[in-house]
PDB file of C-alpha atoms in Angstrom:
ATOM      1  CA  MET A   1      16.263  40.145 -12.649  1.00 92.00           C
ATOM      2  CA  ILE A   2      19.027  41.294 -10.321  1.00 97.00           C
ATOM      3  CA  LYS A   3      21.411  39.539  -7.958  1.00 97.00           C
ATOM      4  CA  GLU A   4      23.200  40.741  -4.877  1.00 96.00           C
ATOM      5  CA  TYR A   5      26.879  41.330  -5.603  1.00 96.00           C
ATOM      6  CA  ALA A   6      29.307  41.262  -2.684  1.00 95.00           C
ATOM      7  CA  PRO A   7      32.931  42.299  -3.386  1.00 93.00           C
ATOM      8  CA  SER A   8      33.617  40.724   0.017  1.00 90.00           C
ATOM      9  CA  LEU A   9      31.622  39.150   2.833  1.00 88.00           C
ATOM     10  CA  SER A  10      31.877  42.420   4.751  1.00 90.00           C
ATOM     11  CA  ASN A  11      30.670  44.510   1.814  1.00 93.00           C
ATOM     12  CA  ARG A  12      27.175  43.329   0.937  1.00 93.00           C
ATOM     13  CA  GLY A  13      24.022  45.011  -0.364  1.00 92.00           C
ATOM     14  CA  HIS A  14      25.100  45.829  -3.931  1.00 95.00           C
ATOM     15  CA  PHE A  15      22.887  44.764  -6.834  1.00 96.00           C
ATOM     16  CA  LEU A  16      23.621  44.112 -10.492  1.00 96.00           C
ATOM     17  CA  ASP A  17      21.796  42.526 -13.401  1.00 95.00           C
ATOM     18  CA  GLU A  18      22.147  38.748 -13.235  1.00 94.00           C
ATOM     19  CA  ILE A  19      24.302  38.618 -16.368  1.00 91.00           C
ATOM     20  CA  GLU A  20      26.535  41.489 -15.189  1.00 93.00           C
ATOM     21  CA  VAL A  21      27.260  39.684 -11.936  1.00 92.00           C
ATOM     22  CA  TYR A  22      28.364  36.642 -13.896  1.00 87.00           C
ATOM     23  CA  LYS A  23      30.847  38.805 -15.830  1.00 86.00           C
ATOM     24  CA  GLN A  24      32.728  39.828 -12.676  1.00 87.00           C
ATOM     25  CA  LYS A  25      36.104  38.118 -12.399  1.00 84.00           C
ATOM     26  CA  GLY A  26      39.462  38.369 -10.690  1.00 85.00           C
ATOM     27  CA  GLY A  27      40.156  39.343  -7.093  1.00 89.00           C
ATOM     28  CA  ARG A  28      39.538  37.464  -3.890  1.00 91.00           C
ATOM     29  CA  ASP A  29      36.324  36.245  -2.302  1.00 92.00           C
ATOM     30  CA  LYS A  30      33.737  37.875  -4.554  1.00 95.00           C
ATOM     31  CA  PHE A  31      30.246  36.534  -4.127  1.00 96.00           C
ATOM     32  CA  MET A  32      26.766  36.686  -5.646  1.00 96.00           C
ATOM     33  CA  SER A  33      23.368  35.717  -4.328  1.00 97.00           C
ATOM     34  CA  LEU A  34      22.085  32.239  -5.086  1.00 97.00           C
ATOM     35  CA  PHE A  35      18.615  33.567  -5.952  1.00 97.00           C
ATOM     36  CA  CYS A  36      17.501  36.608  -7.947  1.00 97.00           C
ATOM     37  CA  TYR A  37      15.394  39.548  -6.762  1.00 97.00           C
ATOM     38  CA  ASP A  38      13.298  42.393  -8.094  1.00 96.00           C
ATOM     39  CA  ASP A  39      13.822  46.066  -7.208  1.00 96.00           C
ATOM     40  CA  SER A  40      11.960  45.741  -3.892  1.00 96.00           C
ATOM     41  CA  VAL A  41      15.140  44.299  -2.372  1.00 97.00           C
ATOM     42  CA  LYS A  42      16.931  47.588  -3.039  1.00 96.00           C
ATOM     43  CA  GLU A  43      14.281  49.479  -1.074  1.00 96.00           C
ATOM     44  CA  TYR A  44      14.592  47.011   1.783  1.00 96.00           C
ATOM     45  CA  VAL A  45      18.384  47.356   1.970  1.00 96.00           C
ATOM     46  CA  LYS A  46      18.123  51.148   1.701  1.00 94.00           C
ATOM     47  CA  GLU A  47      15.723  51.209   4.653  1.00 95.00           C
ATOM     48  CA  LYS A  48      17.340  48.539   6.844  1.00 94.00           C
ATOM     49  CA  GLY A  49      20.977  48.954   5.851  1.00 93.00           C
ATOM     50  CA  LYS A  50      21.318  45.196   5.365  1.00 93.00           C
ATOM     51  CA  ILE A  51      19.758  42.344   3.419  1.00 94.00           C
ATOM     52  CA  ALA A  52      19.368  40.046   6.425  1.00 92.00           C
ATOM     53  CA  GLY A  53      15.699  39.490   7.183  1.00 93.00           C
ATOM     54  CA  TYR A  54      14.483  40.236   3.667  1.00 95.00           C
ATOM     55  CA  ASN A  55      11.136  38.475   3.166  1.00 94.00           C
ATOM     56  CA  GLY A  56      10.110  39.582  -0.314  1.00 96.00           C
ATOM     57  CA  ILE A  57       9.593  37.590  -3.480  1.00 97.00           C
ATOM     58  CA  ILE A  58      12.610  35.745  -4.885  1.00 97.00           C
ATOM     59  CA  TYR A  59      13.302  34.191  -8.282  1.00 98.00           C
ATOM     60  CA  LEU A  60      15.398  31.330  -9.591  1.00 97.00           C
ATOM     61  CA  ALA A  61      18.617  32.255 -11.379  1.00 96.00           C
ATOM     62  CA  GLN A  62      19.352  30.851 -14.827  1.00 95.00           C
ATOM     63  CA  GLU A  63      21.875  28.581 -13.115  1.00 96.00           C
ATOM     64  CA  HIS A  64      20.998  27.176  -9.697  1.00 97.00           C
ATOM     65  CA  ILE A  65      24.148  26.157  -7.828  1.00 97.00           C
ATOM     66  CA  LEU A  66      24.659  23.112  -5.611  1.00 98.00           C
ATOM     67  CA  ASP A  67      27.633  23.027  -3.227  1.00 97.00           C
ATOM     68  CA  VAL A  68      29.592  19.856  -2.481  1.00 97.00           C
ATOM     69  CA  ASP A  69      32.324  20.030   0.141  1.00 94.00           C
ATOM     70  CA  GLY A  70      34.222  17.700   2.421  1.00 92.00           C
ATOM     71  CA  GLU A  71      36.914  17.463   5.045  1.00 92.00           C
ATOM     72  CA  THR A  72      39.369  16.621   2.253  1.00 93.00           C
ATOM     73  CA  PHE A  73      39.554  17.136  -1.496  1.00 93.00           C
ATOM     74  CA  GLU A  74      39.029  13.404  -2.045  1.00 93.00           C
ATOM     75  CA  GLU A  75      35.928  13.386   0.134  1.00 94.00           C
ATOM     76  CA  ALA A  76      34.494  16.338  -1.788  1.00 94.00           C
ATOM     77  CA  LYS A  77      35.361  14.680  -5.111  1.00 94.00           C
ATOM     78  CA  ASP A  78      33.580  11.474  -4.091  1.00 94.00           C
ATOM     79  CA  GLY A  79      30.458  13.457  -3.220  1.00 95.00           C
ATOM     80  CA  MET A  80      30.653  15.391  -6.478  1.00 95.00           C
ATOM     81  CA  GLU A  81      30.959  12.195  -8.543  1.00 94.00           C
ATOM     82  CA  ASP A  82      27.969  10.642  -6.772  1.00 96.00           C
ATOM     83  CA  LEU A  83      25.880  13.769  -7.298  1.00 97.00           C
ATOM     84  CA  VAL A  84      26.796  13.954 -10.994  1.00 95.00           C
ATOM     85  CA  GLU A  85      25.646  10.336 -11.419  1.00 96.00           C
ATOM     86  CA  LEU A  86      22.381  11.126  -9.647  1.00 97.00           C
ATOM     87  CA  LEU A  87      21.750  14.145 -11.902  1.00 97.00           C
ATOM     88  CA  LYS A  88      22.387  11.987 -14.962  1.00 95.00           C
ATOM     89  CA  ASP A  89      19.940   9.368 -13.676  1.00 96.00           C
ATOM     90  CA  ILE A  90      17.154  11.949 -13.311  1.00 96.00           C
ATOM     91  CA  ASN A  91      18.013  13.705 -16.612  1.00 95.00           C
ATOM     92  CA  VAL A  92      19.186  17.033 -15.183  1.00 96.00           C
ATOM     93  CA  PRO A  93      21.992  18.728 -17.186  1.00 95.00           C
ATOM     94  CA  HIS A  94      24.810  20.252 -15.194  1.00 94.00           C
ATOM     95  CA  LYS A  95      27.980  22.303 -15.289  1.00 94.00           C
ATOM     96  CA  LEU A  96      30.836  21.424 -12.963  1.00 94.00           C
ATOM     97  CA  PHE A  97      33.133  23.848 -11.123  1.00 95.00           C
ATOM     98  CA  PHE A  98      36.055  23.469  -8.731  1.00 94.00           C
ATOM     99  CA  SER A  99      35.230  26.028  -6.031  1.00 94.00           C
ATOM    100  CA  GLY A 100      38.790  26.479  -4.825  1.00 92.00           C
ATOM    101  CA  ARG A 101      38.329  23.796  -2.181  1.00 91.00           C
ATOM    102  CA  GLY A 102      35.331  21.655  -3.114  1.00 93.00           C
ATOM    103  CA  PHE A 103      32.888  21.648  -6.013  1.00 96.00           C
ATOM    104  CA  HIS A 104      29.929  23.624  -7.301  1.00 96.00           C
ATOM    105  CA  ILE A 105      27.418  22.092  -9.688  1.00 97.00           C
ATOM    106  CA  SER A 106      25.113  24.368 -11.702  1.00 96.00           C
ATOM    107  CA  ILE A 107      21.771  23.039 -12.900  1.00 97.00           C
ATOM    108  CA  PRO A 108      19.373  24.882 -15.244  1.00 96.00           C
ATOM    109  CA  GLU A 109      16.449  26.960 -14.075  1.00 96.00           C
ATOM    110  CA  GLN A 110      14.385  25.057 -16.667  1.00 95.00           C
ATOM    111  CA  SER A 111      14.740  21.863 -14.630  1.00 96.00           C
ATOM    112  CA  PHE A 112      12.359  23.433 -12.086  1.00 97.00           C
ATOM    113  CA  LYS A 113       8.619  23.941 -12.418  1.00 96.00           C
ATOM    114  CA  TRP A 114       8.388  27.191 -10.470  1.00 96.00           C
ATOM    115  CA  GLU A 115       6.998  30.674 -10.041  1.00 96.00           C
ATOM    116  CA  PRO A 116       8.260  33.671  -8.049  1.00 96.00           C
ATOM    117  CA  HIS A 117       7.399  33.397  -4.367  1.00 96.00           C
ATOM    118  CA  LYS A 118       8.664  34.635  -1.020  1.00 95.00           C
ATOM    119  CA  ASP A 119       9.088  31.017   0.111  1.00 95.00           C
ATOM    120  CA  LEU A 120      10.611  29.729  -3.137  1.00 96.00           C
ATOM    121  CA  HIS A 121      13.811  28.756  -1.341  1.00 96.00           C
ATOM    122  CA  MET A 122      11.857  26.433   0.950  1.00 95.00           C
ATOM    123  CA  TYR A 123      10.089  24.732  -1.953  1.00 96.00           C
ATOM    124  CA  VAL A 124      13.408  24.339  -3.772  1.00 97.00           C
ATOM    125  CA  LYS A 125      14.995  22.779  -0.705  1.00 96.00           C
ATOM    126  CA  GLU A 126      12.092  20.361  -0.260  1.00 96.00           C
ATOM    127  CA  ALA A 127      12.106  19.284  -3.928  1.00 96.00           C
ATOM    128  CA  LEU A 128      15.875  18.786  -4.068  1.00 97.00           C
ATOM    129  CA  ASP A 129      15.769  16.772  -0.862  1.00 97.00           C
ATOM    130  CA  SER A 130      13.002  14.544  -2.231  1.00 96.00           C
ATOM    131  CA  LYS A 131      15.258  13.591  -5.167  1.00 97.00           C
ATOM    132  CA  GLY A 132      18.198  12.731  -2.928  1.00 97.00           C
ATOM    133  CA  ILE A 133      20.318  15.762  -3.842  1.00 97.00           C
ATOM    134  CA  PHE A 134      21.236  16.510  -0.231  1.00 97.00           C
ATOM    135  CA  LYS A 135      22.797  13.126   0.275  1.00 96.00           C
ATOM    136  CA  PHE A 136      25.769  14.771  -1.428  1.00 96.00           C
ATOM    137  CA  ALA A 137      25.188  18.567  -1.550  1.00 96.00           C
ATOM    138  CA  ASP A 138      25.015  21.022   1.349  1.00 95.00           C
ATOM    139  CA  PRO A 139      21.337  21.734   2.189  1.00 94.00           C
ATOM    140  CA  ALA A 140      22.264  25.061   3.808  1.00 90.00           C
ATOM    141  CA  VAL A 141      23.038  26.434   0.336  1.00 91.00           C
ATOM    142  CA  THR A 142      19.362  27.082  -0.392  1.00 91.00           C
ATOM    143  CA  ASP A 143      18.879  29.912   2.107  1.00 92.00           C
ATOM    144  CA  LYS A 144      16.977  32.951   0.882  1.00 94.00           C
ATOM    145  CA  THR A 145      19.888  35.385   0.988  1.00 94.00           C
ATOM    146  CA  ARG A 146      22.682  32.860   0.571  1.00 94.00           C
ATOM    147  CA  LEU A 147      25.846  33.989  -1.196  1.00 96.00           C
ATOM    148  CA  ILE A 148      27.881  31.775  -3.507  1.00 95.00           C
ATOM    149  CA  ARG A 149      31.357  32.335  -4.908  1.00 95.00           C
ATOM    150  CA  ILE A 150      31.598  33.923  -8.384  1.00 94.00           C
ATOM    151  CA  ASN A 151      33.368  32.003 -11.125  1.00 93.00           C
ATOM    152  CA  ASN A 152      36.996  32.964 -11.819  1.00 92.00           C
ATOM    153  CA  THR A 153      37.552  34.647  -8.452  1.00 94.00           C
ATOM    154  CA  ILE A 154      40.044  33.478  -5.846  1.00 94.00           C
ATOM    155  CA  ASN A 155      39.131  31.438  -2.796  1.00 94.00           C
ATOM    156  CA  SER A 156      41.396  33.065  -0.230  1.00 93.00           C
ATOM    157  CA  LYS A 157      41.475  29.920   1.935  1.00 91.00           C
ATOM    158  CA  SER A 158      43.215  27.987  -0.831  1.00 93.00           C
ATOM    159  CA  GLY A 159      44.539  30.739  -3.098  1.00 94.00           C
ATOM    160  CA  LEU A 160      42.880  28.981  -6.046  1.00 95.00           C
ATOM    161  CA  TYR A 161      40.292  30.213  -8.539  1.00 94.00           C
ATOM    162  CA  LYS A 162      36.772  28.901  -8.782  1.00 94.00           C
ATOM    163  CA  SER A 163      37.075  27.329 -12.227  1.00 93.00           C
ATOM    164  CA  GLU A 164      34.765  25.459 -14.558  1.00 93.00           C
ATOM    165  CA  ILE A 165      35.998  21.947 -15.197  1.00 90.00           C
ATOM    166  CA  HIS A 166      34.881  19.381 -17.736  1.00 84.00           C
ATOM    167  CA  GLY A 167      33.998  15.729 -17.464  1.00 74.00           C
ATOM    168  CA  TRP A 168      37.464  14.283 -17.990  1.00 72.00           C
ATOM    169  CA  MET A 169      38.905  16.643 -15.361  1.00 77.00           C
ATOM    170  CA  SER A 170      36.650  15.397 -12.585  1.00 74.00           C
ATOM    171  CA  SER A 171      38.954  12.435 -11.998  1.00 79.00           C
ATOM    172  CA  ILE A 172      42.248  14.332 -11.703  1.00 85.00           C
ATOM    173  CA  GLU A 173      44.138  14.515  -8.443  1.00 88.00           C
ATOM    174  CA  LEU A 174      44.464  17.527  -6.157  1.00 91.00           C
ATOM    175  CA  GLU A 175      47.947  18.461  -7.395  1.00 92.00           C
ATOM    176  CA  ASP A 176      46.741  18.707 -11.010  1.00 91.00           C
ATOM    177  CA  MET A 177      43.622  20.603  -9.974  1.00 92.00           C
ATOM    178  CA  GLU A 178      45.784  23.099  -8.090  1.00 92.00           C
ATOM    179  CA  ILE A 179      47.812  23.734 -11.243  1.00 93.00           C
ATOM    180  CA  TYR A 180      44.659  24.168 -13.328  1.00 91.00           C
ATOM    181  CA  ALA A 181      42.975  26.508 -10.811  1.00 92.00           C
ATOM    182  CA  SER A 182      46.064  28.639 -10.165  1.00 93.00           C
ATOM    183  CA  LYS A 183      45.004  31.054 -12.940  1.00 90.00           C
ATOM    184  CA  ILE A 184      41.826  32.400 -14.512  1.00 88.00           C
ATOM    185  CA  ASN A 185      40.358  29.955 -16.988  1.00 81.00           C
ATOM    186  CA  LYS A 186      38.154  30.687 -19.976  1.00 72.00           C
ATOM    187  CA  LYS A 187      34.602  31.466 -18.941  1.00 67.00           C
ATOM    188  CA  SER A 188      31.713  29.541 -20.435  1.00 71.00           C
ATOM    189  CA  GLU A 189      28.475  31.042 -21.657  1.00 78.00           C
ATOM    190  CA  TYR A 190      25.991  31.695 -18.880  1.00 85.00           C
ATOM    191  CA  GLY A 191      22.885  29.524 -18.754  1.00 84.00           C
ATOM    192  CA  PHE A 192      22.007  26.336 -20.580  1.00 88.00           C
ATOM    193  CA  GLN A 193      21.203  26.129 -24.272  1.00 83.00           C
ATOM    194  CA  GLU A 194      19.558  22.702 -24.463  1.00 82.00           C
ATOM    195  CA  GLU A 195      15.854  22.122 -23.881  1.00 84.00           C
ATOM    196  CA  VAL A 196      15.233  20.722 -20.419  1.00 88.00           C
ATOM    197  CA  GLU A 197      12.170  19.002 -19.009  1.00 90.00           C
ATOM    198  CA  PRO A 198      11.264  20.105 -15.453  1.00 94.00           C
ATOM    199  CA  VAL A 199      12.227  17.521 -12.864  1.00 96.00           C
ATOM    200  CA  PHE A 200      11.738  19.496  -9.640  1.00 97.00           C
ATOM    201  CA  ASN A 201       8.238  20.798  -8.827  1.00 96.00           C
ATOM    202  CA  VAL A 202       8.728  23.856  -6.611  1.00 95.00           C
ATOM    203  CA  LEU A 203       5.355  25.505  -7.152  1.00 95.00           C
ATOM    204  CA  PRO A 204       3.733  26.941  -3.998  1.00 90.00           C
ATOM    205  CA  LYS A 205       1.800  24.464  -1.942  1.00 78.00           C
ATOM    206  CA  LYS A 206      -1.927  25.087  -1.604  1.00 58.00           C
ATOM    207  CA  GLN A 207      -3.104  26.052   1.869  1.00 48.00           C
ATOM    208  CA  VAL A 208      -6.175  24.219   3.235  1.00 37.00           C
TER     209      VAL A 208
END
């Protein structure tokens, strides 16, 4: 599967293998698509000159990303901590990232019961909402062509890197997080290794 790769928000419509996108690092404001695509998206962009309006089939990425933000770092951290507890309660593994301002939480593709579909994003949004995820995460970050910041690239609004953090780091204060995220940190392996039972049913709904 492929993802959209955007070296900047004004330079969209590039596509790389999902793993190759994850390997990109350094520089400011580099983004990737939240969902994956097949080659039909390339034909659409070639014809239309943009990805906006694409209505083809989409696929879940190996890591589905939830976005937690707030007016302040503390507000975002509170939301992140609540969401982490919720994921633990429903047995969904996660990886935690400081996004440069707020937090991103990756959950495994295996936690979804799914199949490729042009409306997959809608089913994902509905299932996440039913489990209370959007009490803490931004529901807008399920759009079909949504971009999300790539790990180990700089958030130009803060000058800090999106960086994976570990459990003990989730409680540190902003000043310590700024020190940690001021440089590229070691990248983790992409995807999840443990076996995961599906928690979110995002299979297409039957039409009557």
